[in-house]
Amino acid sequence: MYFDLNVPVGPVTEGSKKGKAPAVASDVEWSERDQGALDARLDVLAHLGYTVVALNQTIRGVFNPATHKNTLLKIRPRTDLTILRRLTIILTEDSEKGFGLVNGNTEILKSYDIIALCPTTATTFSLACLTHSVPSPIAAHIITFDLHSAPRLPFFLKLSTLKVAVKNGAVFEIPYFPIVKRGMGDKARRNWWSTAKEVVRVLGGKGLIFAGGGYEGDVRGAKDVINLLVMPEQPVEQVHSQSEAATHVAAEQGTRSKKRALEDDQELEQDEAQEKKKKKKRKGKQKEVE
């Protein structure tokens, strides 16, 4: 099975802050023309051998349930592809004090199969890895990067921080569209190569997936993508781990919250057992005093 967990749908919209007017793009209706254009893109992906794809709706800044609309709910299902719904939040400086991944927004976020975060500052990178990867109904499944806009990422990839996210079940994504997109300049491609190599080097190929991230004409067949996996100085034997990571995200997006709930139950049972022991000790001391 081949996966592409980043198939963009629609433009990037600005998340509106509390008290501000709703973003106009959030109210865009899904027309038959839009559906036809998307069907053509999905036909290409199916022809290239993909069996699972994640349609990606992207917002920038802050997720506000009062103004946000999941436009992917109106997309028709298909028999030749398993279609997942993904929400990506680009974390900016405005996101550092909170960007909407809170328990109060759980119901509307449940309409997405995958939640992804794209940090652009050191603070939001730490938040994404250390806080929002913790298993819960609103946890981030994917942490993605903008690799082509600058020669290096705007934050340091600290291994211990990355390991926390991987341990929590999150994966890191490298979108490959900048090196296959027509019209993409040489500077952007050089940026992609240098930053992609750094991400692969730090992670050692573990907890890493490659995905398209591009629009019509910016996709490649699974075997071509496998060649790309090897090119950023990644050993061939690590290529299989990327497929396993993608399978993990697609098949187990609902299990992390259950795992966290189980861990919480176990912690509660341990606390209750310790409390019972303390009560027995206190009763024994009282009897000795009497």
Coordinates of C-alpha atoms in Angstrom, one line a residue:
M1 CA 0.0 0.0 0.0
Y2 CA 1.2 3.5 -0.9
F3 CA 0.2 6.6 1.1
D4 CA 0.2 10.3 0.3
L5 CA -0.9 12.0 3.5
N6 CA -0.6 15.6 2.2
V7 CA -2.9 16.4 -0.8
P8 CA -3.7 20.2 -0.4
V9 CA -7.3 21.3 -1.0
G10 CA -8.0 25.0 -1.4
P11 CA -5.8 27.9 -0.4
V12 CA -4.2 28.5 3.0
T13 CA -6.6 30.6 5.0
E14 CA -5.9 32.9 7.9
G15 CA -7.3 31.7 11.3
S16 CA -9.3 34.5 12.9
K17 CA -8.6 35.5 16.4
K18 CA -11.2 35.8 19.1
G19 CA -13.2 39.0 18.7
K20 CA -12.2 39.6 15.1
A21 CA -14.4 39.1 12.0
P22 CA -14.4 35.6 10.5
A23 CA -12.1 34.9 7.6
V24 CA -13.9 35.0 4.3
A25 CA -12.1 32.0 3.0
S26 CA -13.7 29.9 5.8
D27 CA -17.1 30.3 4.2
V28 CA -16.2 29.1 0.7
E29 CA -18.7 26.4 -0.4
W30 CA -17.6 23.2 -2.2
S31 CA -18.9 23.4 -5.7
E32 CA -19.3 20.7 -8.4
R33 CA -16.5 22.4 -10.3
D34 CA -14.2 22.1 -7.3
Q35 CA -15.2 18.4 -6.9
G36 CA -14.5 17.7 -10.6
A37 CA -11.0 19.3 -10.4
L38 CA -10.3 17.3 -7.2
D39 CA -11.5 14.1 -8.8
A40 CA -9.1 14.6 -11.7
R41 CA -6.2 15.0 -9.2
L42 CA -7.3 11.9 -7.3
D43 CA -7.6 9.9 -10.6
V44 CA -3.9 10.7 -11.1
L45 CA -2.9 9.6 -7.6
A46 CA -4.9 6.3 -8.1
H47 CA -3.2 5.8 -11.4
L48 CA 0.2 6.3 -9.8
G49 CA -0.5 3.5 -7.4
Y50 CA -1.6 5.3 -4.2
T51 CA -4.3 3.6 -2.1
V52 CA -4.6 6.0 0.8
V53 CA -4.6 9.8 0.6
A54 CA -5.2 12.6 3.1
L55 CA -6.9 15.7 1.8
N56 CA -5.3 18.7 3.5
Q57 CA -7.0 21.8 4.6
T58 CA -4.5 24.4 5.9
I59 CA -5.0 27.5 8.2
R60 CA -2.4 29.9 9.5
G61 CA -2.1 31.2 13.0
V62 CA -5.1 30.3 15.3
F63 CA -7.9 27.7 15.0
N64 CA -11.2 29.4 15.9
P65 CA -14.2 27.1 16.0
A66 CA -16.6 30.0 15.7
T67 CA -15.3 30.9 12.2
H68 CA -13.8 27.6 11.0
K69 CA -15.5 25.3 8.6
N70 CA -14.4 21.9 7.6
T71 CA -14.8 22.1 3.8
L72 CA -13.6 18.5 3.4
L73 CA -16.8 17.0 4.8
K74 CA -18.6 17.7 1.4
I75 CA -16.1 15.7 -0.7
R76 CA -17.6 12.6 -2.3
P77 CA -16.0 9.2 -1.2
R78 CA -14.3 7.0 -3.7
T79 CA -14.1 3.2 -4.2
D80 CA -10.5 3.1 -5.4
L81 CA -9.0 5.3 -2.7
T82 CA -9.3 5.5 1.0
I83 CA -9.7 9.3 1.7
L84 CA -8.7 10.8 5.0
R85 CA -9.4 14.4 6.1
R86 CA -6.4 16.4 7.5
L87 CA -6.1 19.8 9.1
T88 CA -2.8 21.6 9.1
I89 CA -2.2 24.6 11.3
I90 CA 0.8 26.8 10.4
L91 CA 2.1 28.1 13.8
T92 CA 3.2 31.7 13.7
E93 CA 4.2 34.2 16.4
D94 CA 0.4 34.7 17.0
S95 CA 0.2 31.0 17.8
E96 CA 2.7 31.1 20.7
K97 CA 0.0 32.0 23.3
G98 CA -2.4 29.3 22.0
F99 CA -3.7 28.2 18.7
G100 CA -7.0 26.4 19.4
L101 CA -5.9 22.8 20.2
V102 CA -7.9 22.7 23.5
N103 CA -10.4 20.3 24.9
G104 CA -13.2 22.7 24.3
N105 CA -12.7 22.3 20.5
T106 CA -12.6 18.5 20.6
E107 CA -15.9 18.0 18.8
I108 CA -15.2 20.0 15.7
L109 CA -11.6 18.7 15.5
K110 CA -13.0 15.2 15.5
S111 CA -14.2 15.8 12.0
Y112 CA -10.6 15.5 10.9
D113 CA -8.8 12.1 10.8
I114 CA -5.3 13.7 11.0
I115 CA -4.1 16.9 12.7
A116 CA -0.8 18.4 11.6
L117 CA 1.3 21.3 12.9
C118 CA 3.8 23.4 11.0
P119 CA 5.9 25.4 13.5
T120 CA 7.7 28.5 12.2
T121 CA 9.3 29.7 15.5
A122 CA 11.4 28.0 18.2
T123 CA 8.5 28.4 20.7
T124 CA 5.9 26.8 18.5
F125 CA 8.3 24.0 17.6
S126 CA 8.7 23.2 21.3
L127 CA 5.0 23.4 21.8
A128 CA 4.3 21.1 18.9
C129 CA 6.8 18.5 20.1
L130 CA 6.5 18.6 23.8
T131 CA 2.9 19.6 24.5
H132 CA 0.7 18.9 21.5
S133 CA 2.1 15.5 20.6
V134 CA 0.9 14.0 23.9
P135 CA -1.8 11.4 23.1
S136 CA -5.3 12.8 23.4
P137 CA -8.3 13.4 21.1
I138 CA -6.7 16.7 19.9
A139 CA -3.1 15.6 19.7
A140 CA -1.0 16.3 16.6
H141 CA -0.3 13.3 14.5
I142 CA 2.2 15.0 12.1
I143 CA 4.7 17.8 12.5
T144 CA 5.7 19.2 9.2
F145 CA 8.2 21.7 8.0
D146 CA 8.6 24.5 5.4
L147 CA 11.9 23.4 3.9
H148 CA 12.2 25.6 0.8
S149 CA 11.6 29.2 2.0
A150 CA 15.0 29.6 3.7
P151 CA 18.5 27.9 3.7
R152 CA 17.8 26.6 7.2
L153 CA 14.9 26.2 9.6
P154 CA 14.2 29.1 11.9
F155 CA 14.8 26.9 14.9
F156 CA 17.3 24.3 16.2
L157 CA 16.3 20.7 15.8
K158 CA 17.1 19.5 19.3
L159 CA 17.3 15.7 19.3
S160 CA 15.8 15.3 22.8
T161 CA 12.8 17.4 21.7
L162 CA 12.3 15.3 18.6
K163 CA 12.5 12.1 20.6
V164 CA 9.7 13.2 22.9
A165 CA 7.3 13.7 19.9
V166 CA 8.3 10.4 18.3
K167 CA 7.8 8.6 21.6
N168 CA 4.4 10.1 21.9
G169 CA 3.5 8.7 18.5
A170 CA 3.9 11.7 16.3
V171 CA 5.8 11.6 13.0
F172 CA 7.8 14.3 11.1
E173 CA 6.9 15.1 7.5
I174 CA 9.1 16.2 4.6
P175 CA 6.9 17.5 1.7
Y176 CA 8.7 16.8 -1.6
F177 CA 6.8 19.1 -3.9
P178 CA 9.4 22.0 -3.9
I179 CA 11.8 19.8 -6.0
V180 CA 9.3 18.7 -8.6
K181 CA 7.1 21.8 -8.9
R182 CA 7.4 23.6 -12.2
G183 CA 8.6 27.2 -11.8
M184 CA 10.2 26.6 -8.5
G185 CA 13.5 28.4 -8.5
D186 CA 17.0 27.0 -8.0
K187 CA 17.3 28.8 -4.7
A188 CA 14.2 27.2 -3.3
R189 CA 15.4 23.7 -4.4
R190 CA 18.8 24.3 -2.8
N191 CA 17.1 25.3 0.4
W192 CA 15.0 22.1 0.3
W193 CA 18.0 19.9 -0.2
S194 CA 20.0 21.4 2.7
T195 CA 17.1 21.5 5.2
A196 CA 15.8 18.0 4.2
K197 CA 19.3 16.5 4.8
E198 CA 19.4 18.1 8.2
V199 CA 16.1 16.7 9.2
V200 CA 17.0 13.2 8.0
R201 CA 20.4 13.4 9.7
V202 CA 19.0 14.4 13.1
L203 CA 16.1 11.9 13.1
G204 CA 18.3 9.1 11.6
G205 CA 15.4 8.2 9.3
K206 CA 13.1 7.3 12.3
G207 CA 9.6 8.8 12.8
L208 CA 9.8 10.4 9.4
I209 CA 7.5 10.4 6.4
F210 CA 7.6 12.0 2.9
A211 CA 4.4 13.4 1.4
G212 CA 3.5 15.4 -1.7
G213 CA 2.2 18.7 -0.4
G214 CA 1.7 20.0 -4.0
Y215 CA -1.2 20.7 -6.3
E216 CA -1.9 19.4 -9.8
G217 CA 1.2 18.3 -11.6
D218 CA 3.3 18.4 -8.4
V219 CA 2.9 14.6 -7.6
R220 CA 5.1 11.7 -8.4
G221 CA 4.7 7.9 -8.4
A222 CA 5.6 6.0 -5.2
K223 CA 8.8 4.5 -6.8
D224 CA 10.0 8.0 -7.8
V225 CA 9.4 9.1 -4.2
I226 CA 11.4 6.2 -2.9
N227 CA 14.3 7.4 -5.0
L228 CA 13.9 10.9 -3.4
L229 CA 14.0 9.2 0.0
V230 CA 17.5 7.9 -0.7
M231 CA 18.8 11.2 -2.2
P232 CA 19.0 13.3 0.9
E233 CA 21.8 11.0 2.2
Q234 CA 19.4 8.5 3.7
P235 CA 20.4 4.8 3.7
V236 CA 18.3 2.6 1.5
E237 CA 17.4 0.4 4.5
Q238 CA 15.7 3.3 6.2
V239 CA 13.2 3.8 3.4
H240 CA 10.9 1.0 4.7
S241 CA 10.6 2.9 8.0
Q242 CA 8.9 5.8 6.2
S243 CA 6.2 3.5 4.8
E244 CA 5.7 2.0 8.3
A245 CA 5.4 5.5 9.8
A246 CA 2.8 6.5 7.2
T247 CA 0.8 3.4 7.8
H248 CA 0.9 4.1 11.6
V249 CA -0.5 7.6 11.1
A250 CA -3.2 6.5 8.6
A251 CA -4.3 3.4 10.5
E252 CA -4.0 4.4 14.1
Q253 CA -5.1 8.1 14.3
G254 CA -7.8 7.2 16.8
T255 CA -5.8 4.9 19.1
R256 CA -3.5 7.4 20.7
S257 CA -6.2 9.1 22.8
K258 CA -7.4 5.6 23.9
K259 CA -3.8 4.8 24.9
R260 CA -3.5 8.0 26.9
A261 CA -6.9 7.2 28.6
L262 CA -5.6 3.8 29.5
E263 CA -2.4 5.3 31.0
D264 CA -4.5 7.7 33.0
D265 CA -6.7 4.9 34.3
Q266 CA -3.6 3.0 35.3
E267 CA -2.1 6.0 37.1
L268 CA -5.4 6.5 38.9
E269 CA -5.5 2.9 40.0
Q270 CA -1.9 3.3 41.3
D271 CA -2.8 6.4 43.2
E272 CA -5.8 4.7 44.8
A273 CA -3.7 1.8 45.8
Q274 CA -1.1 4.1 47.4
E275 CA -3.8 6.0 49.2
K276 CA -5.2 2.7 50.7
K277 CA -1.7 1.8 51.9
K278 CA -1.4 5.2 53.6
K279 CA -4.8 4.8 55.3
K280 CA -3.8 1.4 56.7
K281 CA -0.5 2.8 58.1
R282 CA -2.4 5.7 59.7
K283 CA -4.9 3.2 61.3
G284 CA -2.0 1.1 62.6
K285 CA -0.4 4.1 64.2
Q286 CA -3.6 5.1 65.8
K287 CA -4.1 1.7 67.4
E288 CA -0.5 1.8 68.7
V289 CA -1.2 5.1 70.4
E290 CA -4.4 3.8 72.0

